[in-house]
Amino acid sequence: MPDELNHLPLIQRVLAREKATPGALLPILHAIQAGAGYIPDSAIAEIAHALNLSLAEVHGVISFYHDFRTTPPARHTLRLCRAESCQSRGAEALAAQLREQLGLDDHGTCADGSVSLRPVYCLGACACSPALELDGQVHARLTPERLQALLQSCREEVKAC
Ligand code: FES
């Protein structure tokens, strides 16, 4: 059975619970991503049918918001803050370090699915800039050496990028 079909019960549960709610599309997308880790292709037609929307309308909303994923997430997600306070404390140089060491762009995912990069615009740690979030945990007062150590902690996956 394709992996996507494993998510069908989740999709049906979410649609049954949310489809009558005004403005249901975003809560439905968030709930499916929270449960499946991403928005499977198979969900799009189900959502469009349940909400009487076109496939293009559902695709349009998913592609507009960068936080929605249409592929399974990487094992590690690294979100470097790119907002003003972190920028003023060297975040752009750290972003360049990440791009070079991982061979990815700012929204990239390693071909083997080990690491995804995502920019974020403030993690609420401005007083301790620059900051990033690795797998949901905030790391602040970053230096190139501390960033290297964090990447090293993911090394088994990272070196295969
Ligand atoms: S600007 Fe980076 S944590 Fe607020």
PDB file of C-alpha atoms and ligand atoms in Angstrom:
ATOM      1  CA  MET A   1       0.000   0.000   0.000  1.00  0.00           C
ATOM      2  CA  PRO A   2       1.466   3.404  -0.911  1.00  0.00           C
ATOM      3  CA  ASP A   3       2.399   5.467   2.139  1.00  0.00           C
ATOM      4  CA  GLU A   4      -0.173   8.102   1.188  1.00  0.00           C
ATOM      5  CA  LEU A   5      -3.066   5.676   1.589  1.00  0.00           C
ATOM      6  CA  ASN A   6      -2.037   5.090   5.199  1.00  0.00           C
ATOM      7  CA  HIS A   7      -3.206   8.638   5.871  1.00  0.00           C
ATOM      8  CA  LEU A   8      -6.716   8.188   4.465  1.00  0.00           C
ATOM      9  CA  PRO A   9      -8.372   7.485   7.851  1.00  0.00           C
ATOM     10  CA  LEU A  10      -6.741  10.624   9.286  1.00  0.00           C
ATOM     11  CA  ILE A  11      -7.906  12.721   6.322  1.00  0.00           C
ATOM     12  CA  GLN A  12     -11.454  11.399   6.611  1.00  0.00           C
ATOM     13  CA  ARG A  13     -11.536  12.020  10.376  1.00  0.00           C
ATOM     14  CA  VAL A  14     -10.309  15.599   9.973  1.00  0.00           C
ATOM     15  CA  LEU A  15     -12.770  16.344   7.170  1.00  0.00           C
ATOM     16  CA  ALA A  16     -15.704  14.897   9.114  1.00  0.00           C
ATOM     17  CA  ARG A  17     -14.794  17.036  12.116  1.00  0.00           C
ATOM     18  CA  GLU A  18     -13.948  20.310  10.349  1.00  0.00           C
ATOM     19  CA  LYS A  19     -15.694  20.566   6.979  1.00  0.00           C
ATOM     20  CA  ALA A  20     -18.792  22.405   8.263  1.00  0.00           C
ATOM     21  CA  THR A  21     -16.710  25.011  10.098  1.00  0.00           C
ATOM     22  CA  PRO A  22     -16.582  28.419   8.358  1.00  0.00           C
ATOM     23  CA  GLY A  23     -13.094  28.964   6.950  1.00  0.00           C
ATOM     24  CA  ALA A  24     -12.319  25.273   7.359  1.00  0.00           C
ATOM     25  CA  LEU A  25      -9.544  24.958   4.783  1.00  0.00           C
ATOM     26  CA  LEU A  26      -6.631  26.184   6.921  1.00  0.00           C
ATOM     27  CA  PRO A  27      -7.620  24.224  10.057  1.00  0.00           C
ATOM     28  CA  ILE A  28      -8.023  21.109   7.895  1.00  0.00           C
ATOM     29  CA  LEU A  29      -4.595  21.568   6.290  1.00  0.00           C
ATOM     30  CA  HIS A  30      -2.956  22.176   9.682  1.00  0.00           C
ATOM     31  CA  ALA A  31      -4.643  19.124  11.213  1.00  0.00           C
ATOM     32  CA  ILE A  32      -3.626  16.844   8.348  1.00  0.00           C
ATOM     33  CA  GLN A  33      -0.036  18.088   8.418  1.00  0.00           C
ATOM     34  CA  ALA A  34       0.080  17.711  12.202  1.00  0.00           C
ATOM     35  CA  GLY A  35      -1.113  14.113  11.901  1.00  0.00           C
ATOM     36  CA  ALA A  36       0.693  12.959   8.761  1.00  0.00           C
ATOM     37  CA  GLY A  37       3.721  15.261   8.832  1.00  0.00           C
ATOM     38  CA  TYR A  38       2.780  16.673   5.435  1.00  0.00           C
ATOM     39  CA  ILE A  39      -0.179  17.160   3.073  1.00  0.00           C
ATOM     40  CA  PRO A  40      -0.344  14.018   0.925  1.00  0.00           C
ATOM     41  CA  ASP A  41      -1.458  14.421  -2.690  1.00  0.00           C
ATOM     42  CA  SER A  42      -4.350  12.120  -1.933  1.00  0.00           C
ATOM     43  CA  ALA A  43      -5.682  14.652   0.598  1.00  0.00           C
ATOM     44  CA  ILE A  44      -6.059  17.429  -1.934  1.00  0.00           C
ATOM     45  CA  ALA A  45      -8.882  15.864  -3.923  1.00  0.00           C
ATOM     46  CA  GLU A  46     -10.618  14.776  -0.710  1.00  0.00           C
ATOM     47  CA  ILE A  47     -10.416  18.302   0.699  1.00  0.00           C
ATOM     48  CA  ALA A  48     -11.558  19.920  -2.545  1.00  0.00           C
ATOM     49  CA  HIS A  49     -14.546  17.594  -2.739  1.00  0.00           C
ATOM     50  CA  ALA A  50     -15.520  18.064   0.916  1.00  0.00           C
ATOM     51  CA  LEU A  51     -15.308  21.866   0.757  1.00  0.00           C
ATOM     52  CA  ASN A  52     -16.678  22.220  -2.797  1.00  0.00           C
ATOM     53  CA  LEU A  53     -13.442  23.869  -3.951  1.00  0.00           C
ATOM     54  CA  SER A  54     -11.378  23.280  -7.071  1.00  0.00           C
ATOM     55  CA  LEU A  55      -8.097  21.376  -6.884  1.00  0.00           C
ATOM     56  CA  ALA A  56      -6.363  24.610  -7.956  1.00  0.00           C
ATOM     57  CA  GLU A  57      -7.853  26.491  -5.009  1.00  0.00           C
ATOM     58  CA  VAL A  58      -6.569  23.928  -2.523  1.00  0.00           C
ATOM     59  CA  HIS A  59      -3.162  23.779  -4.239  1.00  0.00           C
ATOM     60  CA  GLY A  60      -3.018  27.572  -4.237  1.00  0.00           C
ATOM     61  CA  VAL A  61      -3.471  27.817  -0.480  1.00  0.00           C
ATOM     62  CA  ILE A  62      -0.925  25.060   0.199  1.00  0.00           C
ATOM     63  CA  SER A  63       1.690  26.667  -2.024  1.00  0.00           C
ATOM     64  CA  PHE A  64       1.041  30.174  -0.632  1.00  0.00           C
ATOM     65  CA  TYR A  65       2.031  29.198   2.928  1.00  0.00           C
ATOM     66  CA  HIS A  66       5.630  27.981   3.165  1.00  0.00           C
ATOM     67  CA  ASP A  67       4.927  26.013   6.345  1.00  0.00           C
ATOM     68  CA  PHE A  68       2.773  23.506   4.468  1.00  0.00           C
ATOM     69  CA  ARG A  69       4.727  20.559   3.074  1.00  0.00           C
ATOM     70  CA  THR A  70       3.598  18.234   0.290  1.00  0.00           C
ATOM     71  CA  THR A  71       6.374  15.720   0.856  1.00  0.00           C
ATOM     72  CA  PRO A  72       7.252  13.802   4.026  1.00  0.00           C
ATOM     73  CA  PRO A  73       9.415  15.848   6.411  1.00  0.00           C
ATOM     74  CA  ALA A  74      13.148  15.312   6.771  1.00  0.00           C
ATOM     75  CA  ARG A  75      14.448  13.599   9.908  1.00  0.00           C
ATOM     76  CA  HIS A  76      15.836  16.956  11.105  1.00  0.00           C
ATOM     77  CA  THR A  77      14.308  20.379  10.479  1.00  0.00           C
ATOM     78  CA  LEU A  78      16.603  23.339  11.010  1.00  0.00           C
ATOM     79  CA  ARG A  79      14.946  26.769  11.025  1.00  0.00           C
ATOM     80  CA  LEU A  80      17.428  29.637  11.134  1.00  0.00           C
ATOM     81  CA  CYS A  81      15.950  32.970  12.180  1.00  0.00           C
ATOM     82  CA  ARG A  82      16.338  35.613   9.491  1.00  0.00           C
ATOM     83  CA  ALA A  83      14.525  38.515  11.173  1.00  0.00           C
ATOM     84  CA  GLU A  84      16.125  41.854  12.060  1.00  0.00           C
ATOM     85  CA  SER A  85      17.704  41.116  15.433  1.00  0.00           C
ATOM     86  CA  CYS A  86      19.304  37.892  14.226  1.00  0.00           C
ATOM     87  CA  GLN A  87      20.320  39.531  10.946  1.00  0.00           C
ATOM     88  CA  SER A  88      22.141  42.243  12.866  1.00  0.00           C
ATOM     89  CA  ARG A  89      24.022  39.554  14.815  1.00  0.00           C
ATOM     90  CA  GLY A  90      25.301  37.515  11.886  1.00  0.00           C
ATOM     91  CA  ALA A  91      22.416  35.292  10.762  1.00  0.00           C
ATOM     92  CA  GLU A  92      23.158  35.853   7.074  1.00  0.00           C
ATOM     93  CA  ALA A  93      26.694  34.504   7.465  1.00  0.00           C
ATOM     94  CA  LEU A  94      25.286  31.501   9.340  1.00  0.00           C
ATOM     95  CA  ALA A  95      22.754  30.971   6.539  1.00  0.00           C
ATOM     96  CA  ALA A  96      25.595  30.997   4.017  1.00  0.00           C
ATOM     97  CA  GLN A  97      27.470  28.468   6.188  1.00  0.00           C
ATOM     98  CA  LEU A  98      24.416  26.185   6.210  1.00  0.00           C
ATOM     99  CA  ARG A  99      23.888  26.480   2.463  1.00  0.00           C
ATOM    100  CA  GLU A 100      27.527  25.686   1.780  1.00  0.00           C
ATOM    101  CA  GLN A 101      27.903  22.818   4.239  1.00  0.00           C
ATOM    102  CA  LEU A 102      24.611  21.147   3.299  1.00  0.00           C
ATOM    103  CA  GLY A 103      24.612  22.086  -0.378  1.00  0.00           C
ATOM    104  CA  LEU A 104      21.013  23.303  -0.053  1.00  0.00           C
ATOM    105  CA  ASP A 105      19.128  26.508  -0.657  1.00  0.00           C
ATOM    106  CA  ASP A 106      17.212  28.207   2.179  1.00  0.00           C
ATOM    107  CA  HIS A 107      14.151  25.962   1.692  1.00  0.00           C
ATOM    108  CA  GLY A 108      16.072  22.853   0.693  1.00  0.00           C
ATOM    109  CA  THR A 109      15.890  19.247   1.805  1.00  0.00           C
ATOM    110  CA  CYS A 110      18.742  16.767   1.478  1.00  0.00           C
ATOM    111  CA  ALA A 111      18.087  14.209  -1.229  1.00  0.00           C
ATOM    112  CA  ASP A 112      18.147  11.434   1.360  1.00  0.00           C
ATOM    113  CA  GLY A 113      15.514  13.187   3.496  1.00  0.00           C
ATOM    114  CA  SER A 114      17.870  13.726   6.441  1.00  0.00           C
ATOM    115  CA  VAL A 115      17.752  17.531   6.877  1.00  0.00           C
ATOM    116  CA  SER A 116      15.432  20.320   5.778  1.00  0.00           C
ATOM    117  CA  LEU A 117      16.292  24.002   5.996  1.00  0.00           C
ATOM    118  CA  ARG A 118      13.521  26.509   6.590  1.00  0.00           C
ATOM    119  CA  PRO A 119      13.942  30.203   7.272  1.00  0.00           C
ATOM    120  CA  VAL A 120      11.871  31.594  10.127  1.00  0.00           C
ATOM    121  CA  TYR A 121      11.142  35.193  11.052  1.00  0.00           C
ATOM    122  CA  CYS A 122      11.613  35.460  14.816  1.00  0.00           C
ATOM    123  CA  LEU A 123      11.692  32.664  17.344  1.00  0.00           C
ATOM    124  CA  GLY A 124      11.097  34.950  20.325  1.00  0.00           C
ATOM    125  CA  ALA A 125      14.768  34.729  21.297  1.00  0.00           C
ATOM    126  CA  CYS A 126      15.817  38.152  20.003  1.00  0.00           C
ATOM    127  CA  ALA A 127      17.731  39.021  23.177  1.00  0.00           C
ATOM    128  CA  CYS A 128      19.949  36.007  22.498  1.00  0.00           C
ATOM    129  CA  SER A 129      20.423  36.473  18.738  1.00  0.00           C
ATOM    130  CA  PRO A 130      21.290  34.862  16.461  1.00  0.00           C
ATOM    131  CA  ALA A 131      19.022  31.881  16.998  1.00  0.00           C
ATOM    132  CA  LEU A 132      17.742  28.790  15.266  1.00  0.00           C
ATOM    133  CA  GLU A 133      15.345  25.961  15.995  1.00  0.00           C
ATOM    134  CA  LEU A 134      16.499  22.395  15.446  1.00  0.00           C
ATOM    135  CA  ASP A 135      13.742  19.790  15.677  1.00  0.00           C
ATOM    136  CA  GLY A 136      11.629  22.115  17.804  1.00  0.00           C
ATOM    137  CA  GLN A 137      14.391  23.131  20.235  1.00  0.00           C
ATOM    138  CA  VAL A 138      15.673  26.721  20.176  1.00  0.00           C
ATOM    139  CA  HIS A 139      19.445  27.293  20.191  1.00  0.00           C
ATOM    140  CA  ALA A 140      20.565  30.879  20.767  1.00  0.00           C
ATOM    141  CA  ARG A 141      23.752  32.943  20.814  1.00  0.00           C
ATOM    142  CA  LEU A 142      24.913  31.011  17.783  1.00  0.00           C
ATOM    143  CA  THR A 143      28.426  31.250  16.469  1.00  0.00           C
ATOM    144  CA  PRO A 144      29.825  29.491  13.406  1.00  0.00           C
ATOM    145  CA  GLU A 145      31.428  26.990  15.790  1.00  0.00           C
ATOM    146  CA  ARG A 146      28.175  26.297  17.668  1.00  0.00           C
ATOM    147  CA  LEU A 147      26.350  25.898  14.358  1.00  0.00           C
ATOM    148  CA  GLN A 148      29.034  23.452  13.236  1.00  0.00           C
ATOM    149  CA  ALA A 149      28.563  21.483  16.467  1.00  0.00           C
ATOM    150  CA  LEU A 150      24.793  21.324  15.908  1.00  0.00           C
ATOM    151  CA  LEU A 151      25.321  20.104  12.373  1.00  0.00           C
ATOM    152  CA  GLN A 152      27.799  17.578  13.750  1.00  0.00           C
ATOM    153  CA  SER A 153      25.033  16.247  16.016  1.00  0.00           C
ATOM    154  CA  CYS A 154      23.100  15.406  12.842  1.00  0.00           C
ATOM    155  CA  ARG A 155      26.294  14.213  11.097  1.00  0.00           C
ATOM    156  CA  GLU A 156      25.203  10.699  10.228  1.00  0.00           C
ATOM    157  CA  GLU A 157      22.362  12.125   8.154  1.00  0.00           C
ATOM    158  CA  VAL A 158      24.140  15.315   7.082  1.00  0.00           C
ATOM    159  CA  LYS A 159      27.192  13.735   5.502  1.00  0.00           C
ATOM    160  CA  ALA A 160      24.979  11.851   3.068  1.00  0.00           C
ATOM    161  CA  CYS A 161      23.515  15.069   1.595  1.00  0.00           C
TER     162      CYS A 161
HETATM  163  S1  FES B   1      14.790  38.164  15.430  1.00  0.00           S
HETATM  164 FE1  FES B   1      15.650  36.182  15.615  1.00  0.00          FE
HETATM  165  S2  FES B   1      14.739  35.414  17.418  1.00  0.00           S
HETATM  166 FE2  FES B   1      13.756  37.319  17.131  1.00  0.00          FE
END
